[in-house]
């Protein structure tokens, strides 16, 4: 019974406190701030204006310069030339390709120039082009693929 009386008393207290707060808030006057000034007219900003004799369309933009398109062999060469010094070193060609590097390096100076690269790959193309028409068919192109060594398990 004491709980019900205490609950009813606290409810009455809460209602009275809410009424005092509500009356206090309604009794205050809230002032609304003045609106900001309107923006300046366009004439005062100094922007240019077009007259009636101005052309509707301006000159076309300049055309960008044509980009150099590297040949297929240059792209392959650049793939291995990591530091872009126009020379492929043995480390750049990867240590697993030492035999292939020695076959491409004709003057045995451990440096592979683009001319050495292009001569060998050009010879490979000539060897693959059986009919000599300057184009590789699918059958001719298959002969340029490196031979795969299939490791057999000796179990």
XYZ file of N, CA and C in Angstrom:
465
model
N 0.819 -1.181 0.000
C 0.000 0.000 0.000
C 0.874 1.260 0.000
N 1.989 1.176 0.731
C 2.886 2.325 0.775
C 3.463 2.601 -0.624
N 3.649 1.544 -1.393
C 4.188 1.722 -2.747
C 3.207 2.500 -3.619
N 1.934 2.192 -3.521
C 0.928 2.874 -4.331
C 0.833 4.346 -3.966
N 0.915 4.648 -2.700
C 0.854 6.042 -2.248
C 2.097 6.787 -2.712
N 3.268 6.140 -2.605
C 4.508 6.782 -3.036
C 4.477 6.991 -4.541
N 3.966 6.024 -5.303
C 3.871 6.145 -6.766
C 2.926 7.254 -7.167
N 1.771 7.355 -6.486
C 0.804 8.410 -6.806
C 1.385 9.774 -6.476
N 2.124 9.878 -5.359
C 2.731 11.163 -4.972
C 3.788 11.594 -5.983
N 4.597 10.645 -6.421
C 5.635 11.002 -7.396
C 5.013 11.380 -8.742
N 3.899 10.764 -9.118
C 3.204 11.117 -10.358
C 2.673 12.546 -10.275
N 2.086 12.903 -9.128
C 1.570 14.263 -8.948
C 2.715 15.275 -9.028
N 3.845 14.943 -8.423
C 5.002 15.830 -8.454
C 5.473 16.026 -9.894
N 5.536 14.962 -10.676
C 5.988 15.039 -12.066
C 5.026 15.885 -12.902
N 3.728 15.738 -12.687
C 2.742 16.513 -13.450
C 2.869 17.994 -13.122
N 3.026 18.329 -11.852
C 3.147 19.745 -11.451
C 4.437 20.341 -12.010
N 5.552 19.579 -11.949
C 6.817 20.083 -12.483
C 6.698 20.309 -13.986
N 6.033 19.396 -14.708
C 5.827 19.566 -16.148
C 4.998 20.788 -16.465
N 3.959 21.064 -15.662
C 3.136 22.253 -15.884
C 3.953 23.527 -15.694
N 4.787 23.571 -14.659
C 5.613 24.759 -14.429
C 6.585 24.978 -15.594
N 7.173 23.910 -16.088
C 8.088 24.058 -17.226
C 7.338 24.521 -18.472
N 6.156 23.968 -18.708
C 5.391 24.326 -19.896
C 4.965 25.787 -19.854
N 4.515 26.241 -18.707
C 4.105 27.646 -18.555
C 5.314 28.558 -18.682
N 6.455 28.121 -18.151
C 7.658 28.953 -18.225
C 8.148 29.113 -19.655
N 8.080 28.055 -20.451
C 8.541 28.140 -21.841
C 7.583 28.985 -22.668
N 6.289 28.842 -22.466
C 5.330 29.621 -23.242
C 5.372 31.095 -22.872
N 5.796 31.414 -21.709
C 5.825 32.802 -21.276
C 7.000 33.574 -21.864
N 7.990 32.905 -22.379
C 9.156 33.598 -22.934
C 8.881 34.018 -24.371
N 9.400 35.176 -24.715
C 9.281 35.642 -26.090
C 10.528 35.219 -26.864
N 10.305 34.595 -28.010
C 11.415 34.162 -28.867
C 11.552 35.181 -29.979
N 12.758 35.742 -30.112
C 12.979 36.719 -31.178
C 13.588 36.013 -32.390
N 13.083 36.323 -33.568
C 13.592 35.761 -34.810
C 14.619 36.732 -35.364
N 15.829 36.257 -35.711
C 16.852 37.180 -36.223
C 16.447 37.729 -37.590
N 16.996 38.880 -37.917
C 16.718 39.508 -39.206
C 17.328 38.684 -40.335
N 16.729 38.758 -41.505
C 17.219 38.043 -42.680
C 18.537 38.664 -43.147
N 19.432 37.865 -43.755
C 20.685 38.433 -44.253
C 20.409 39.380 -45.416
N 21.322 40.287 -45.693
C 21.095 41.234 -46.798
C 21.101 40.491 -48.141
N 20.388 40.996 -49.128
C 20.352 40.347 -50.440
C 21.727 40.436 -51.118
N 22.021 39.522 -52.041
C 23.327 39.567 -52.721
C 23.440 40.797 -53.605
N 24.695 41.144 -53.916
C 24.937 42.323 -54.744
C 24.489 42.038 -56.178
N 24.037 43.055 -56.873
C 23.660 42.869 -58.272
C 24.880 42.469 -59.120
N 24.627 41.859 -60.273
C 25.690 41.358 -61.141
C 26.564 42.496 -61.649
N 26.003 43.653 -61.912
C 26.771 44.770 -62.451
C 27.879 45.200 -61.494
N 27.660 45.076 -60.209
C 28.646 45.549 -59.236
C 29.791 44.548 -59.058
N 29.610 43.284 -59.483
C 30.661 42.282 -59.315
C 31.724 42.369 -60.399
N 31.471 43.069 -61.474
C 32.459 43.232 -62.520
C 32.517 42.043 -63.475
N 31.444 41.294 -63.629
C 31.432 40.165 -64.553
C 31.198 40.665 -65.967
N 31.821 40.046 -66.979
C 31.596 40.497 -68.356
C 30.216 40.097 -68.834
N 29.686 40.910 -69.705
C 28.383 40.629 -70.283
C 28.530 40.594 -71.797
N 27.833 39.670 -72.440
C 27.884 39.559 -73.895
C 26.832 40.469 -74.502
N 27.201 41.100 -75.600
C 26.216 41.926 -76.298
C 25.558 41.086 -77.386
N 24.669 41.705 -78.158
C 23.911 40.965 -79.161
C 24.774 40.495 -80.327
N 25.906 41.160 -80.579
C 26.736 40.779 -81.723
C 27.770 39.709 -81.367
N 27.782 39.224 -80.139
C 28.751 38.199 -79.734
C 28.389 36.856 -80.364
N 29.401 36.069 -80.794
C 29.076 34.767 -81.403
C 28.547 33.801 -80.346
N 27.633 32.932 -80.769
C 27.017 31.981 -79.849
C 27.970 30.834 -79.519
N 28.865 30.510 -80.439
C 29.787 29.393 -80.246
C 31.206 29.914 -80.400
N 32.072 29.529 -79.483
C 33.457 29.967 -79.534
C 34.308 29.077 -80.417
N 35.594 29.355 -80.473
C 36.476 28.526 -81.299
C 36.613 27.127 -80.698
N 36.882 26.133 -81.523
C 37.019 24.771 -80.992
C 38.284 24.656 -80.151
N 38.293 23.746 -79.186
C 39.492 23.582 -78.362
C 40.632 22.992 -79.201
N 41.867 23.215 -78.778
C 42.981 22.663 -79.560
C 42.991 21.139 -79.481
N 43.416 20.516 -80.560
C 43.478 19.051 -80.575
C 44.739 18.597 -79.852
N 44.628 17.554 -79.049
C 45.806 17.074 -78.336
C 46.794 16.423 -79.301
N 48.076 16.419 -78.961
C 49.047 15.787 -79.850
C 48.844 14.283 -79.884
N 49.204 13.690 -81.000
C 49.060 12.243 -81.160
C 50.097 11.535 -80.299
N 49.638 10.535 -79.559
C 50.533 9.781 -78.694
C 51.304 8.762 -79.523
N 52.550 8.551 -79.131
C 53.381 7.566 -79.815
C 52.906 6.179 -79.434
N 52.658 5.352 -80.437
C 52.218 3.989 -80.178
C 53.399 3.062 -80.390
N 53.794 2.404 -79.310
C 54.934 1.499 -79.384
C 54.545 0.229 -80.131
N 55.519 -0.321 -80.834
C 55.261 -1.565 -81.537
C 55.180 -2.709 -80.529
N 54.780 -3.855 -81.029
C 54.643 -5.029 -80.153
C 55.979 -5.408 -79.542
N 57.031 -5.339 -80.339
C 58.359 -5.703 -79.836
C 58.857 -4.688 -78.809
N 58.565 -3.412 -79.014
C 58.974 -2.408 -78.031
C 58.236 -2.600 -76.713
N 56.962 -2.967 -76.782
C 56.214 -3.223 -75.542
C 56.781 -4.425 -74.816
N 57.128 -5.473 -75.546
C 57.726 -6.652 -74.911
C 59.084 -6.308 -74.306
N 59.879 -5.519 -75.041
C 61.184 -5.102 -74.531
C 61.021 -4.273 -73.259
N 60.073 -3.329 -73.269
C 59.843 -2.471 -72.103
C 59.333 -3.251 -70.901
N 58.688 -4.376 -71.146
C 58.217 -5.195 -70.040
C 59.390 -5.735 -69.222
N 60.486 -6.036 -69.884
C 61.654 -6.557 -69.178
C 62.600 -5.450 -68.713
N 62.628 -4.315 -69.397
C 63.518 -3.209 -69.030
C 62.893 -2.433 -67.877
N 63.114 -2.908 -66.669
C 62.431 -2.355 -65.492
C 62.869 -0.944 -65.143
N 64.161 -0.619 -65.272
C 64.629 0.707 -64.862
C 64.642 1.702 -66.024
N 64.140 1.330 -67.185
C 63.978 2.198 -68.350
C 65.275 2.873 -68.792
N 66.378 2.124 -68.787
C 67.639 2.676 -69.274
C 67.972 2.172 -70.668
N 66.985 1.596 -71.364
C 67.116 1.076 -72.719
C 68.068 -0.105 -72.820
N 68.341 -0.752 -71.708
C 69.192 -1.940 -71.678
C 68.568 -2.922 -70.700
N 68.445 -4.171 -71.126
C 67.931 -5.208 -70.239
C 69.123 -5.946 -69.649
N 69.229 -5.927 -68.341
C 70.303 -6.674 -67.692
C 69.817 -8.072 -67.367
N 70.760 -8.895 -66.985
C 70.424 -10.280 -66.664
C 69.434 -10.353 -65.505
N 69.622 -9.501 -64.507
C 68.693 -9.502 -63.375
C 67.297 -9.095 -63.796
N 67.221 -8.161 -64.733
C 65.915 -7.714 -65.187
C 65.187 -8.809 -65.958
N 65.894 -9.602 -66.684
C 65.250 -10.653 -67.453
C 64.895 -11.858 -66.609
N 65.266 -11.811 -65.348
C 64.974 -12.844 -64.350
C 66.016 -13.951 -64.424
N 66.370 -14.401 -63.270
C 67.424 -15.403 -63.180
C 66.998 -16.738 -63.773
N 65.708 -17.012 -63.828
C 65.265 -18.282 -64.395
C 65.371 -18.309 -65.912
N 65.601 -17.167 -66.540
C 65.671 -17.084 -67.992
C 67.099 -16.862 -68.474
N 68.092 -17.352 -67.750
C 69.485 -17.101 -68.090
C 69.846 -17.685 -69.447
N 69.366 -18.874 -69.737
C 69.681 -19.519 -71.004
C 69.097 -18.714 -72.171
N 67.875 -18.252 -72.022
C 67.240 -17.445 -73.068
C 67.954 -16.110 -73.226
N 68.418 -15.535 -72.119
C 69.147 -14.271 -72.187
C 70.451 -14.448 -72.952
N 71.184 -15.505 -72.680
C 72.454 -15.741 -73.370
C 72.233 -15.973 -74.859
N 71.113 -16.585 -75.225
C 70.815 -16.782 -76.638
C 70.517 -15.460 -77.333
N 69.903 -14.506 -76.610
C 69.586 -13.204 -77.203
C 70.780 -12.265 -77.231
N 71.705 -12.378 -76.276
C 72.860 -11.480 -76.174
C 73.933 -11.952 -77.147
N 73.970 -11.364 -78.344
C 74.886 -11.816 -79.393
C 76.337 -11.401 -79.148
N 76.579 -10.241 -78.514
C 77.963 -9.794 -78.314
C 78.518 -10.168 -76.938
N 77.803 -10.965 -76.170
C 78.244 -11.510 -74.873
C 78.770 -10.450 -73.909
N 78.118 -9.303 -73.844
C 78.526 -8.280 -72.881
C 77.573 -8.189 -71.700
N 76.677 -9.155 -71.560
C 75.658 -9.207 -70.500
C 74.713 -8.016 -70.526
N 74.588 -7.390 -71.672
C 73.623 -6.312 -71.875
C 72.868 -6.617 -73.147
N 71.561 -6.454 -73.097
C 70.724 -6.761 -74.251
C 70.124 -5.464 -74.764
N 70.511 -5.054 -75.957
C 69.959 -3.836 -76.552
C 68.711 -4.182 -77.342
N 67.976 -3.154 -77.713
C 66.750 -3.386 -78.474
C 67.061 -3.988 -79.838
N 68.165 -3.599 -80.432
C 68.520 -4.146 -81.749
C 68.761 -5.652 -81.663
N 69.472 -6.108 -80.619
C 69.689 -7.543 -80.450
C 68.356 -8.265 -80.238
N 67.494 -7.661 -79.433
C 66.175 -8.252 -79.158
C 65.362 -8.353 -80.446
N 65.318 -7.262 -81.215
C 64.495 -7.247 -82.429
C 65.044 -8.191 -83.490
N 66.372 -8.336 -83.595
C 66.950 -9.229 -84.601
C 66.551 -10.672 -84.345
N 66.640 -11.100 -83.095
C 66.312 -12.491 -82.782
C 64.826 -12.752 -82.933
N 63.995 -11.835 -82.437
C 62.549 -12.058 -82.553
C 62.093 -11.920 -83.996
N 62.760 -11.069 -84.791
C 62.448 -10.985 -86.220
C 62.804 -12.278 -86.926
N 63.938 -12.898 -86.550
C 64.319 -14.192 -87.119
C 63.296 -15.257 -86.744
N 62.765 -15.175 -85.512
C 61.751 -16.130 -85.089
C 60.491 -15.992 -85.941
N 60.115 -14.743 -86.261
C 58.952 -14.513 -87.113
C 59.204 -15.060 -88.511
N 60.397 -14.793 -89.052
C 60.726 -15.279 -90.388
C 60.705 -16.801 -90.435
N 61.211 -17.434 -89.390
C 61.196 -18.884 -89.349
C 59.797 -19.449 -89.234
N 58.902 -18.746 -88.569
C 57.534 -19.235 -88.395
C 56.686 -18.994 -89.637
N 57.014 -17.963 -90.417
C 56.239 -17.629 -91.609
C 56.663 -18.569 -92.746
N 56.049 -19.734 -92.824
C 56.449 -20.774 -93.781
C 56.174 -20.368 -95.221
N 55.023 -19.712 -95.487
C 54.709 -19.363 -96.869
C 55.307 -18.028 -97.289
N 55.916 -17.286 -96.376
C 56.639 -16.054 -96.711
C 55.761 -14.903 -97.150
N 54.506 -14.852 -96.700
C 53.619 -13.762 -97.103
C 53.640 -12.589 -96.127
N 54.438 -12.646 -95.078
C 54.525 -11.548 -94.121
C 53.420 -11.545 -93.094
N 52.643 -12.610 -93.006
C 51.570 -12.721 -92.019
C 51.575 -14.141 -91.466
N 51.234 -14.256 -90.186
C 51.202 -15.570 -89.548
C 49.762 -16.055 -89.432
N 49.523 -17.254 -89.882
C 48.230 -17.879 -89.650
C 48.243 -18.480 -88.251
N 47.108 -19.007 -87.813
C 47.060 -19.623 -86.486
C 48.017 -20.801 -86.387
N 48.087 -21.591 -87.432
C 48.982 -22.747 -87.414
C 50.446 -22.304 -87.357
N 50.792 -21.247 -88.096
C 52.168 -20.744 -88.076
C 52.496 -20.110 -86.728
N 51.521 -19.414 -86.144
C 51.768 -18.746 -84.866
C 52.022 -19.746 -83.749
N 51.396 -20.902 -83.817
C 51.594 -21.919 -82.782
C 53.033 -22.389 -82.706
N 53.765 -22.276 -83.798
C 55.162 -22.732 -83.783
C 56.070 -21.768 -83.024
N 55.618 -20.524 -82.755
C 56.452 -19.562 -82.036
C 56.378 -19.735 -80.532
N 55.424 -20.532 -80.067
C 55.262 -20.721 -78.626
C 56.443 -21.503 -78.069
N 56.977 -21.089 -76.906
C 58.084 -21.849 -76.315
C 57.644 -23.256 -75.966
N 58.562 -24.176 -76.123
C 58.262 -25.570 -75.804
C 58.216 -25.738 -74.297
N 57.207 -26.486 -73.834
C 57.045 -26.699 -72.396
C 57.724 -28.014 -72.011
N 58.468 -27.975 -70.918
C 59.046 -29.192 -70.362
C 58.090 -29.733 -69.310
N 57.508 -30.844 -69.594
C 56.566 -31.445 -68.662
C 57.358 -32.318 -67.689
N 57.312 -31.952 -66.430
C 58.025 -32.711 -65.410
C 57.231 -33.976 -65.098
N 57.885 -35.093 -65.245
C 57.231 -36.376 -64.974
C 57.593 -36.809 -63.569
N 56.640 -37.329 -62.881
C 56.860 -37.811 -61.526
C 57.547 -39.170 -61.591
N 58.651 -39.299 -60.876
C 59.370 -40.581 -60.825
C 59.053 -41.246 -59.514
N 57.823 -41.628 -59.399
C 57.372 -42.248 -58.144
C 57.744 -43.717 -58.094
